[in-house]
């Protein structure tokens, strides 16, 4: 059992939902990323996803595109991100998930990458342009190295297919809340609750929901029907708007705390009524 | 013999596949089903044939270029005149086919990427013809280079959406079109313009373009009583070249693909993934790509906007790996010289893309003899490029 599985197990026992935060590694630089992971954990993040910047992020909206570009502008490389995880592991046991498009991983070498992930302390990998049909080789090396592979399911995926995707996923299943690219949205997709209920009926794996979730109210609402929420672009918007490292840490820390409180507030309330 | 490639999963050997966000998977499956059905449906094929001939101007001539043959002094040169298609390039063969499919799927909105603008114009044309809404993504760099085509697309009722991210050329126009498709996939058909992208696109675009090679086969038999020795075409994504090559796959005919060497291979500013690239994943398929040691896709360069792309169709990668085709490169400068050569010797102004094939032909004719026959795909006409050449 790796850290992701343990975390979801623990949350389940506590009746809590996972707050999963996403930032692009190297945006605006790797030192800040290091600080942000620790700060987000302190303020209530349960799992952190680190985005590997890519020249052609075709599932991403403008916010993450720009973050990716900033990270590439200062030459952030996959191997530096893996080293960063190694450094983080000296300080924290928070589950860490790398999110990378396939090509940087492919160029690194699937097996070499999986091995290094394990050595450095990565717990899981999300590859948004790798669907289960194409993932045989990756799944083999990921399993060998006890890495979770988190696949995505989308509103356009038929339920039968979602069941299969969930079957291939380890750690958790990532449900994409909307038909579109990443990016903070004012409104949640209206079908989201229905969709999550249906998915929970076809899988026992934890289901985390992301894309578009931008404020504590939305996070709370979605967390009621899932096992976790993923917030990315809204955090990156804050990083982009903050001018110093201190401001970044403070603003992101406050925001993560507000997400956490809203979600945990719900949990506390439900505990009282029990 | 019926070609079995790609296999059911969309692979040509180790190349191809479907490397896309999950959101697109059901649309790709639908497209594949609808296409496979249409392929066997006589009414669809008749309708396509009707539009290709009555509207698109097919069959295009296979022209014996006597002056050029004499000038170069080697093999007998035939030009497949795709420049005479409606809209001035081979792109219309594919856009008519896909627009008819979109109508079958009841998708009323068409989106497409364009580099040279030829595919954009051909898409806008087919959309106007079939009453479909049309939006075209185009890099701001290409909008500058191919202003005439931008104006044409607008005249045809399409909306041209400038793309200023990344390289501001074809690669990023494709990224942006895919993002649009991810968001609007239920109502929108992505009319991809070359043999690239996830399955079934490389297969489907090749099939629609195969009308080129099928006509050549018939025409050359009529004119020469035999098949040619060489087929030669420029390779951007690979649609005009595979359209010419594919029907000859099982014949003893040499395939020659010509990529853009831009400012020279050693300068690093080129568009030659088959020649010097590595295997990678770009825009939904596994194929040769230009990328750096960290797997970041590199910007391509070519004077020909239609070749200015760091990837290539998976079927070409397969042909390269198996040795079925040979690939060569031609610099911007050589292509420009060939552009003038054809204009002056034959009175045909070629697009800069097939000017690359012409430039290689010029180099290779010395190794051929007068009894040999070469067919070159003149994929488009050069009106769009006169501004570039004037500079
Ligand atoms: C006239 C012409 N030829 C060739 C190409 C290259 O594309 P492909 O390799 O798909 O034929 C283009 C692309 O825009 C074009 O406009």
XYZ file of C-alpha atoms and ligand atoms in Angstrom:
681
model
C 0.000 0.000 0.000
C 1.487 3.348 -0.922
C 0.896 6.748 0.617
C -2.098 7.535 -1.620
C -3.938 4.366 -0.665
C -3.106 4.841 2.990
C -4.337 8.415 2.853
C -7.678 7.542 1.299
C -8.032 4.701 3.791
C -7.399 7.027 6.682
C -9.754 9.697 5.336
C -12.451 7.118 4.866
C -12.166 5.962 8.432
C -12.435 9.566 9.560
C -15.337 10.224 7.229
C -13.394 13.001 5.549
C -12.774 13.906 1.920
C -9.418 14.519 0.281
C -8.345 17.993 -0.653
C -5.980 17.537 -3.595
C -4.100 20.589 -4.792
C -2.339 20.991 -8.103
C 0.517 23.307 -8.967
C 2.916 23.309 -11.887
C 6.411 22.401 -10.734
C 8.856 25.211 -11.443
C 6.217 27.934 -11.544
C 7.653 30.423 -10.937
C 10.682 28.357 -9.765
C 11.416 25.052 -8.037
C 12.290 26.617 -4.680
C 8.850 28.161 -4.527
C 7.313 24.833 -5.495
C 9.170 23.239 -2.596
C 7.846 25.838 -0.192
C 4.344 25.609 -1.610
C 4.041 21.859 -1.123
C 4.912 22.189 2.561
C 2.698 25.229 3.015
C -0.280 23.573 1.316
C 0.144 20.504 3.497
C 0.239 22.683 6.594
C -2.970 24.405 5.532
C -4.887 21.206 4.932
C -4.003 19.670 1.578
C -4.173 15.876 1.750
C -2.498 15.070 -1.560
C -0.390 17.293 -3.824
C -0.180 16.967 -7.581
C 2.861 18.417 -9.279
C 2.441 19.282 -12.946
C 5.394 18.591 -15.221
C 5.583 21.482 -17.676
C 5.177 20.582 -21.339
C 5.494 22.565 -24.534
C 2.113 21.364 -25.832
C -0.344 20.996 -22.958
C -3.427 20.282 -25.017
C -5.772 19.364 -22.174
C -5.041 22.615 -20.381
C -6.646 26.020 -20.439
C -4.756 29.287 -20.481
C -3.917 29.379 -16.751
C -1.953 26.133 -16.738
C -0.561 26.849 -20.203
C 0.994 30.021 -18.839
C 2.258 28.273 -15.707
C 3.822 25.618 -17.901
C 5.451 28.296 -20.026
C 6.845 30.093 -16.971
C 8.313 26.832 -15.716
C 9.836 26.049 -19.104
C 11.210 29.567 -19.390
C 13.359 28.866 -16.362
C 14.335 25.478 -17.753
C 12.438 23.225 -15.365
C 13.180 19.632 -16.308
C 11.553 16.368 -15.348
C 14.723 15.167 -13.654
C 14.851 18.322 -11.504
C 11.254 17.744 -10.467
C 12.114 14.203 -9.423
C 15.003 15.584 -7.364
C 12.636 18.074 -5.796
C 10.417 15.203 -4.678
C 13.462 13.556 -3.144
C 14.180 16.726 -1.175
C 10.536 17.008 -0.139
C 10.579 13.447 1.141
C 13.077 14.516 3.798
C 10.379 16.807 5.170
C 6.987 15.351 4.466
C 5.025 12.144 3.989
C 2.198 13.795 2.043
C 1.190 11.702 -0.996
C 2.744 13.220 -4.112
C 1.422 12.663 -7.605
C 3.181 13.746 -10.781
C 1.005 14.859 -13.657
C 2.799 14.780 -16.975
C 1.902 14.540 -20.612
C 3.217 11.379 -22.141
C 6.070 12.681 -24.282
C 8.431 13.874 -21.517
C 7.891 10.543 -19.733
C 8.332 8.586 -22.948
C 11.563 10.411 -23.695
C 12.807 9.734 -20.156
C 11.985 6.066 -20.724
C 8.876 4.564 -19.143
C 10.739 2.050 -17.034
C 13.508 4.412 -16.023
C 10.911 7.009 -15.081
C 8.870 4.575 -12.989
C 11.977 3.374 -11.173
C 13.175 6.875 -10.470
C 9.734 7.907 -9.252
C 9.813 5.121 -6.706
C 13.357 5.955 -5.652
C 12.599 9.635 -5.189
C 9.334 9.101 -3.352
C 6.629 9.760 -5.933
C 3.436 7.866 -5.142
C 1.358 8.164 -8.273
C 1.294 9.384 -11.829
C -1.387 10.998 -13.969
C -0.817 11.095 -17.718
C -3.698 13.030 -19.277
C -3.018 11.871 -22.821
C -2.691 8.209 -21.918
C -5.959 6.261 -21.895
C -6.053 2.698 -20.527
C -6.073 1.174 -24.029
C -2.609 2.595 -24.670
C -1.231 2.065 -21.180
C -0.292 -1.609 -21.069
C 3.460 -1.075 -21.030
C 3.223 1.814 -18.593
C 0.977 -0.130 -16.222
C 3.455 -2.977 -16.186
C 6.371 -0.808 -15.078
C 4.229 1.268 -12.738
C 2.999 -1.869 -10.963
C 6.540 -3.177 -10.636
C 7.459 0.050 -8.895
C 4.363 0.312 -6.724
C 3.248 3.520 -8.358
C -0.415 4.367 -8.558
C -1.704 5.155 -12.037
C -4.614 7.526 -11.894
C -6.734 7.491 -15.041
C -9.252 10.130 -15.975
C -12.921 9.651 -16.692
C -14.925 12.374 -18.424
C -18.556 13.416 -18.831
C -18.345 12.045 -22.374
C -17.264 8.597 -21.130
C -20.153 6.110 -21.078
C -20.694 4.550 -17.662
C -19.592 1.131 -18.890
C -16.317 2.649 -19.947
C -15.914 4.506 -16.673
C -16.265 1.203 -14.906
C -13.392 -0.180 -16.955
C -11.264 2.904 -16.428
C -11.852 2.694 -12.691
C -10.816 -0.938 -12.836
C -7.470 0.064 -14.333
C -6.936 2.997 -11.970
C -4.976 2.610 -8.787
C -4.896 5.143 -5.957
C -8.041 6.892 -7.129
C -10.107 7.636 -10.201
C -9.960 11.194 -11.491
C -13.359 12.368 -12.664
C -13.175 15.367 -14.973
C -16.104 17.512 -13.901
C -16.716 19.183 -17.228
C -16.396 18.711 -20.964
C -13.447 20.953 -21.600
C -9.898 21.882 -20.688
C -8.595 22.836 -17.245
C -9.309 26.294 -15.871
C -11.237 27.877 -13.024
C -14.954 28.306 -13.768
C -17.550 30.386 -11.963
C -20.144 27.666 -12.103
C -20.025 23.935 -11.607
C -21.299 21.657 -14.322
C -24.952 21.017 -13.486
C -24.719 17.249 -14.083
C -21.819 16.715 -11.772
C -23.700 15.309 -8.790
C -25.694 12.873 -10.836
C -22.539 11.752 -12.618
C -20.627 11.223 -9.377
C -23.484 9.239 -7.868
C -23.585 6.998 -10.920
C -19.832 6.473 -10.831
C -19.833 5.628 -7.136
C -22.315 2.890 -7.940
C -19.943 1.199 -10.408
C -16.655 1.373 -8.502
C -15.317 0.937 -5.007
C -12.186 2.924 -5.750
C -11.928 6.436 -4.371
C -13.217 9.009 -6.863
C -11.745 12.504 -6.876
C -13.268 15.232 -8.966
C -11.442 18.095 -10.627
C -11.407 20.654 -13.482
C -13.044 23.993 -12.940
C -13.390 23.909 -9.157
C -12.433 27.385 -8.052
C -13.776 28.218 -4.585
C -14.520 26.702 -1.159
C -18.284 26.477 -1.750
C -17.775 24.468 -4.901
C -15.172 22.280 -3.205
C -17.550 21.545 -0.365
C -20.411 20.727 -2.670
C -18.382 18.387 -4.860
C -16.736 16.699 -1.880
C -20.100 15.582 -0.590
C -20.574 13.339 -3.603
C -16.997 12.217 -4.124
C -13.982 11.099 -2.124
C -11.946 14.142 -2.944
C -11.711 17.368 -4.886
C -8.856 18.583 -7.027
C -8.156 22.301 -7.249
C -5.526 23.550 -9.679
C -6.078 26.578 -11.864
C -7.567 28.643 -9.035
C -4.331 28.167 -7.064
C -2.180 28.922 -10.076
C -4.167 32.099 -10.721
C -3.100 33.196 -7.225
C 0.536 32.333 -7.889
C 0.378 34.361 -11.079
C -1.113 37.369 -9.345
C 1.325 37.393 -6.422
C 4.504 39.343 -6.946
C 6.879 37.846 -4.375
C 7.579 34.384 -3.052
C 6.284 35.415 0.350
C 3.064 36.682 -1.170
C 2.670 33.461 -3.132
C 3.058 31.314 -0.017
C 0.714 33.512 1.992
C -2.007 33.793 -0.649
C -1.950 30.146 -1.626
C -1.760 29.110 2.040
C -4.812 31.190 2.909
C -6.741 29.864 -0.047
C -5.942 26.229 0.730
C -6.930 26.861 4.361
C -10.273 28.258 3.203
C -10.892 25.210 1.015
C -9.975 22.921 3.873
C -12.126 24.686 6.424
C -15.151 24.646 4.227
C -14.712 20.946 3.538
C -13.855 20.032 7.120
C -16.581 22.297 8.455
C -18.929 20.025 6.666
C -17.271 17.040 8.249
C -17.422 18.540 11.729
C -21.080 19.406 11.268
C -21.880 15.898 10.115
C -20.040 14.461 13.112
C -22.123 16.541 15.524
C -25.415 15.402 14.077
C -24.408 11.771 14.285
C -4.472 -6.709 -52.083
C -6.495 -4.906 -49.449
C -4.210 -2.982 -47.074
C -4.668 -4.101 -43.530
C -2.870 -1.156 -41.978
C -3.538 0.370 -39.612
C -4.634 -2.467 -37.344
C -7.834 -2.257 -35.309
C -6.182 -0.097 -32.656
C -4.910 2.347 -35.237
C -1.310 1.161 -35.355
C 1.046 1.076 -38.305
C 3.608 -1.250 -36.765
C 4.636 0.559 -33.583
C 3.343 3.941 -34.793
C -0.049 5.574 -34.415
C -2.569 4.892 -31.659
C -4.841 7.221 -29.735
C -2.980 9.411 -27.252
C -5.696 11.868 -26.344
C -7.545 13.164 -23.310
C -10.311 10.792 -22.246
C -12.938 13.395 -23.177
C -12.271 12.740 -26.875
C -12.349 8.956 -26.778
C -16.038 8.510 -27.453
C -15.954 11.001 -30.322
C -13.056 9.119 -31.907
C -14.944 5.890 -31.548
C -18.036 7.392 -33.135
C -15.980 8.831 -35.984
C -14.349 5.487 -36.581
C -17.680 3.681 -36.692
C -19.338 6.235 -38.937
C -16.344 6.314 -41.229
C -16.059 2.544 -41.514
C -19.708 2.367 -42.389
C -19.495 5.184 -44.926
C -16.528 3.498 -46.550
C -18.731 0.543 -47.493
C -21.820 2.594 -48.188
C -22.359 3.103 -51.882
C -24.555 6.160 -51.445
C -21.811 7.898 -49.438
C -19.138 6.971 -51.949
C -21.327 8.109 -54.850
C -22.038 11.402 -53.174
C -18.341 11.962 -52.485
C -17.467 11.033 -56.056
C -20.076 13.460 -57.315
C -18.669 16.352 -55.315
C -15.062 15.482 -56.122
C -15.732 15.559 -59.853
C -18.527 18.104 -60.357
C -17.340 20.482 -57.663
C -13.716 19.678 -56.964
C -12.606 19.276 -60.570
C -11.451 15.660 -60.452
C -9.861 13.789 -62.001
C -6.902 16.134 -62.147
C -4.566 15.775 -65.133
C -1.400 13.737 -65.063
C 0.691 16.107 -67.089
C 3.844 15.110 -68.941
C 6.256 17.955 -68.172
C 8.211 17.859 -71.412
C 10.173 21.048 -70.860
C 11.217 20.140 -67.353
C 12.129 16.616 -68.458
C 14.360 17.993 -71.206
C 15.883 20.557 -68.921
C 16.769 18.045 -66.226
C 17.793 15.379 -68.724
C 16.844 12.252 -66.771
C 13.666 10.301 -66.139
C 10.429 11.247 -67.792
C 8.594 13.588 -65.431
C 4.863 13.574 -64.893
C 3.157 16.075 -62.650
C -0.033 15.121 -60.868
C -1.868 18.393 -61.066
C -3.481 18.728 -57.644
C -2.887 22.457 -58.053
C -5.832 22.379 -60.435
C -8.258 21.162 -57.776
C -10.884 23.609 -56.631
C -9.230 25.893 -54.026
C -5.815 25.149 -55.491
C -4.522 22.177 -53.528
C -5.152 18.533 -52.692
C -6.686 19.505 -49.366
C -10.206 19.618 -50.831
C -10.194 15.820 -51.369
C -10.154 15.334 -47.628
C -12.362 18.233 -46.572
C -15.222 17.188 -48.836
C -15.040 13.669 -47.445
C -14.941 14.719 -43.809
C -17.581 17.426 -44.199
C -19.954 14.834 -45.644
C -19.161 12.589 -42.675
C -19.807 15.439 -40.245
C -23.202 15.898 -41.796
C -23.882 12.194 -41.311
C -22.963 12.501 -37.643
C -25.209 15.536 -37.445
C -22.354 17.694 -36.250
C -23.131 21.121 -37.614
C -20.021 22.887 -36.445
C -16.637 22.328 -38.075
C -13.290 23.342 -36.614
C -9.889 22.968 -38.204
C -6.282 24.010 -37.928
C -4.389 25.485 -40.801
C -0.768 26.306 -41.527
C -0.486 27.403 -45.112
C -4.140 28.290 -45.109
C -4.826 25.772 -47.864
C -6.522 23.365 -45.510
C -8.378 26.254 -43.900
C -9.650 27.452 -47.253
C -10.613 23.922 -48.304
C -12.435 23.414 -44.994
C -14.231 26.746 -45.250
C -15.203 25.831 -48.798
C -16.646 22.425 -47.931
C -18.456 23.975 -44.960
C -19.987 26.684 -47.115
C -21.059 24.067 -49.625
C -22.733 21.858 -47.043
C -24.102 24.625 -44.859
C -21.918 23.937 -41.836
C -20.628 26.484 -39.356
C -16.844 26.804 -39.621
C -14.038 28.116 -37.416
C -10.382 27.913 -38.339
C -7.443 28.169 -35.956
C -4.321 29.688 -37.441
C -1.040 30.807 -35.894
C -0.440 34.537 -35.961
C 2.872 33.924 -37.723
C 1.039 32.097 -40.529
C -1.698 34.716 -40.650
C 1.047 37.167 -41.529
C 2.655 34.850 -44.075
C -0.542 33.749 -45.829
C -2.757 36.813 -45.732
C -4.474 35.964 -49.005
C -5.794 32.699 -47.618
C -7.035 34.388 -44.441
C -9.075 36.749 -46.560
C -10.412 33.853 -48.624
C -11.555 31.946 -45.537
C -13.424 34.994 -44.349
C -15.036 35.468 -47.737
C -16.209 31.881 -47.489
C -17.973 32.654 -44.246
C -15.499 31.065 -41.850
C -14.194 32.643 -38.700
C -10.407 32.717 -38.452
C -9.187 32.517 -34.864
C -5.613 33.742 -34.362
C -3.379 31.564 -32.182
C -0.573 33.413 -30.464
C 0.615 30.704 -28.069
C 3.875 28.788 -28.467
C 5.357 28.820 -31.945
C 2.400 30.771 -33.393
C 2.355 28.309 -36.305
C 0.707 25.016 -37.256
C 1.711 23.061 -34.146
C -0.009 25.473 -31.807
C -2.965 25.908 -34.132
C -3.502 22.155 -33.721
C -3.217 22.436 -29.912
C -5.845 25.137 -29.893
C -8.170 23.200 -32.190
C -7.887 20.145 -29.956
C -8.736 22.291 -26.903
C -11.808 23.616 -28.675
C -12.769 20.086 -29.616
C -12.359 18.866 -26.041
C -14.840 21.532 -24.950
C -17.343 21.186 -27.803
C -16.949 17.598 -28.872
C -20.646 16.782 -28.682
C -21.631 19.249 -31.385
C -18.421 19.760 -33.300
C -16.377 17.809 -35.814
C -12.645 18.376 -35.903
C -11.770 18.342 -39.586
C -8.090 17.486 -39.343
C -6.114 18.319 -42.457
C -3.373 15.751 -42.685
C -2.529 12.121 -41.915
C -1.668 12.987 -38.328
C -3.522 12.923 -35.020
C -5.167 10.006 -33.232
C -6.742 7.036 -34.991
C -8.849 7.072 -37.166
C -7.559 10.341 -38.655
C -4.305 9.101 -40.228
C -6.191 6.270 -41.919
C -9.229 8.286 -42.902
C -7.342 11.255 -44.347
C -5.091 8.876 -46.268
C -8.119 7.077 -47.689
C -9.728 10.327 -48.809
C -6.460 11.436 -50.397
C -5.869 8.073 -52.048
C -7.974 9.285 -54.947
C -4.710 10.932 -56.071
C -2.775 7.688 -56.385
C -5.704 5.738 -57.783
C -6.074 8.233 -60.602
C -2.337 8.221 -61.248
C -2.354 4.456 -61.559
C -5.044 4.546 -64.208
C -3.615 7.557 -66.014
C -0.049 6.318 -66.215
C -1.215 2.960 -67.542
C -3.123 4.774 -70.253
C -0.201 7.003 -71.157
C 2.745 4.665 -70.692
C 1.258 1.226 -70.447
C 3.104 0.617 -67.195
C 3.586 1.821 -63.662
C 6.105 4.539 -62.806
C 9.499 3.846 -61.247
C 9.319 6.623 -58.704
C 6.652 8.532 -56.853
C 7.798 11.708 -55.201
C 5.993 14.146 -52.913
C 6.620 16.647 -50.172
C 5.839 15.577 -46.610
C 4.294 17.934 -44.090
C 1.895 15.772 -42.119
C 1.826 13.402 -45.040
C -1.518 13.663 -46.779
C -0.593 14.450 -50.374
C 2.321 12.019 -50.270
C 0.368 9.118 -48.747
C -2.535 9.888 -51.062
C -0.148 9.343 -53.954
C 1.844 6.457 -52.446
C -0.704 4.303 -50.740
C -2.440 2.785 -53.801
C 1.017 1.647 -54.976
C 1.989 0.071 -51.657
C 2.221 -3.455 -53.066
C 3.774 -2.449 -56.389
C 7.430 -2.290 -57.339
C 7.443 1.487 -57.263
C 9.891 3.555 -55.225
C 8.426 6.085 -52.803
C 10.348 9.269 -52.138
C 9.222 11.692 -49.449
C 10.771 15.138 -49.169
C 10.879 17.038 -45.904
C 11.820 20.644 -45.291
C 15.418 21.261 -44.233
C 14.577 24.931 -43.628
C 17.802 26.820 -42.992
C 19.746 23.558 -43.046
C 19.590 20.454 -40.878
C 22.644 21.509 -38.889
C 21.138 24.908 -38.106
C 18.466 23.097 -36.097
C 15.875 25.226 -37.870
C 14.085 22.714 -40.045
C 11.003 20.525 -40.230
C 12.468 17.096 -40.827
C 11.272 14.674 -38.118
C 11.631 11.642 -40.390
C 15.122 12.611 -41.372
C 16.556 13.500 -37.959
C 13.753 13.156 -35.397
C 13.097 10.576 -32.712
C 10.047 8.558 -31.800
C 7.690 10.495 -29.570
C 4.066 11.370 -28.978
C 2.558 14.509 -30.437
C -1.047 15.423 -31.150
C -2.482 12.037 -30.413
C -0.155 9.601 -32.113
C 3.200 7.951 -31.736
C 5.479 8.892 -34.585
C 8.759 10.613 -35.336
C 8.930 14.081 -33.789
C 11.374 16.881 -33.192
C 11.936 17.160 -29.469
C 14.734 18.040 -27.091
C 16.470 15.848 -24.520
C 13.632 16.513 -22.071
C 10.856 15.555 -24.428
C 9.753 19.124 -25.094
C 8.553 19.532 -28.663
C 10.860 21.769 -30.664
C 9.655 24.523 -32.960
C 9.978 23.630 -36.626
C 10.978 25.951 -39.413
C 10.260 26.021 -43.093
C 9.683 28.715 -45.665
C 6.663 26.607 -46.667
C 4.032 27.074 -43.980
C 2.387 23.752 -44.871
C 5.585 21.892 -43.983
C 6.382 23.896 -40.865
C 5.506 21.173 -38.354
C 7.655 19.162 -35.898
C 5.648 15.956 -36.342
C 4.612 13.657 -39.157
C 1.947 11.047 -39.786
C 2.491 7.594 -38.237
C 2.194 5.822 -41.583
C 5.261 7.659 -42.840
C 7.145 6.662 -39.708
C 6.201 3.101 -40.497
C 7.369 3.460 -44.103
C 10.642 4.863 -42.870
C 11.213 2.188 -40.258
C 10.406 -0.605 -42.703
C 12.297 0.989 -45.587
C 9.210 1.131 -47.809
C 9.950 4.773 -48.576
C 13.086 6.891 -48.666
C 13.145 10.354 -47.203
C 15.224 13.329 -48.208
C 15.415 16.976 -47.250
C 15.502 20.233 -49.168
C 16.390 23.669 -47.831
C 14.316 26.829 -48.093
C 16.743 28.115 -50.664
C 16.606 25.028 -52.863
C 12.818 25.056 -52.709
C 12.714 28.684 -53.800
C 14.972 27.901 -56.747
C 12.688 25.054 -57.768
C 9.703 27.358 -57.443
C 11.248 29.602 -60.093
C 12.377 26.686 -62.211
C 8.902 25.251 -62.653
C 7.367 28.670 -63.182
C 9.830 29.435 -65.949
C 10.075 26.068 -67.697
C 6.457 24.946 -67.561
C 4.460 28.082 -66.848
C 3.175 26.546 -63.621
C 3.658 28.431 -60.372
C 3.851 25.760 -57.654
C 3.151 26.162 -53.971
C 6.298 26.261 -51.848
C 5.434 22.885 -50.335
C 5.610 20.835 -53.547
C 8.508 23.066 -54.614
C 10.427 20.975 -52.062
C 9.576 17.818 -53.976
C 10.608 19.562 -57.201
C 13.925 20.589 -55.703
C 14.691 17.031 -54.754
C 13.595 15.810 -58.170
C 16.070 18.185 -59.691
C 18.837 16.675 -57.561
C 17.903 13.073 -58.229
C 17.288 13.146 -61.981
C 20.993 12.842 -62.679
C 20.842 9.365 -61.162
C 17.927 8.355 -63.376
C 17.774 7.492 -67.046
C 15.476 8.433 -69.868
C 13.612 5.137 -69.761
C 12.459 5.711 -66.239
C 9.274 7.435 -65.171
C 8.731 9.613 -62.160
C 5.431 11.027 -60.952
C 5.568 14.081 -58.716
C 2.598 15.257 -56.720
C 2.179 18.931 -57.460
C 0.062 19.330 -54.343
C -0.852 22.994 -54.727
C -0.496 26.168 -56.682
C 1.690 29.065 -55.656
C -0.625 32.076 -55.609
C -0.595 32.049 -51.812
C 3.212 32.193 -51.776
C 4.041 35.021 -54.141
C 4.346 37.460 -51.234
C 6.910 35.222 -49.527
C 8.863 34.762 -52.733
C 8.816 38.491 -53.500
C 10.616 39.225 -50.225
C -0.027 22.729 -51.215
C 0.341 21.924 -50.002
N 1.124 20.862 -50.160
C 1.498 20.116 -49.114
C 1.128 20.426 -47.830
C 1.651 19.565 -46.705
O 0.722 18.757 -46.103
P 0.639 17.217 -46.378
O 1.957 16.607 -46.050
O -0.443 16.754 -45.467
O 0.288 17.003 -47.803
C 0.295 21.525 -47.610
C -0.158 21.865 -46.256
O -0.715 22.853 -45.972
C -0.101 22.291 -48.732
O -0.878 23.370 -48.581
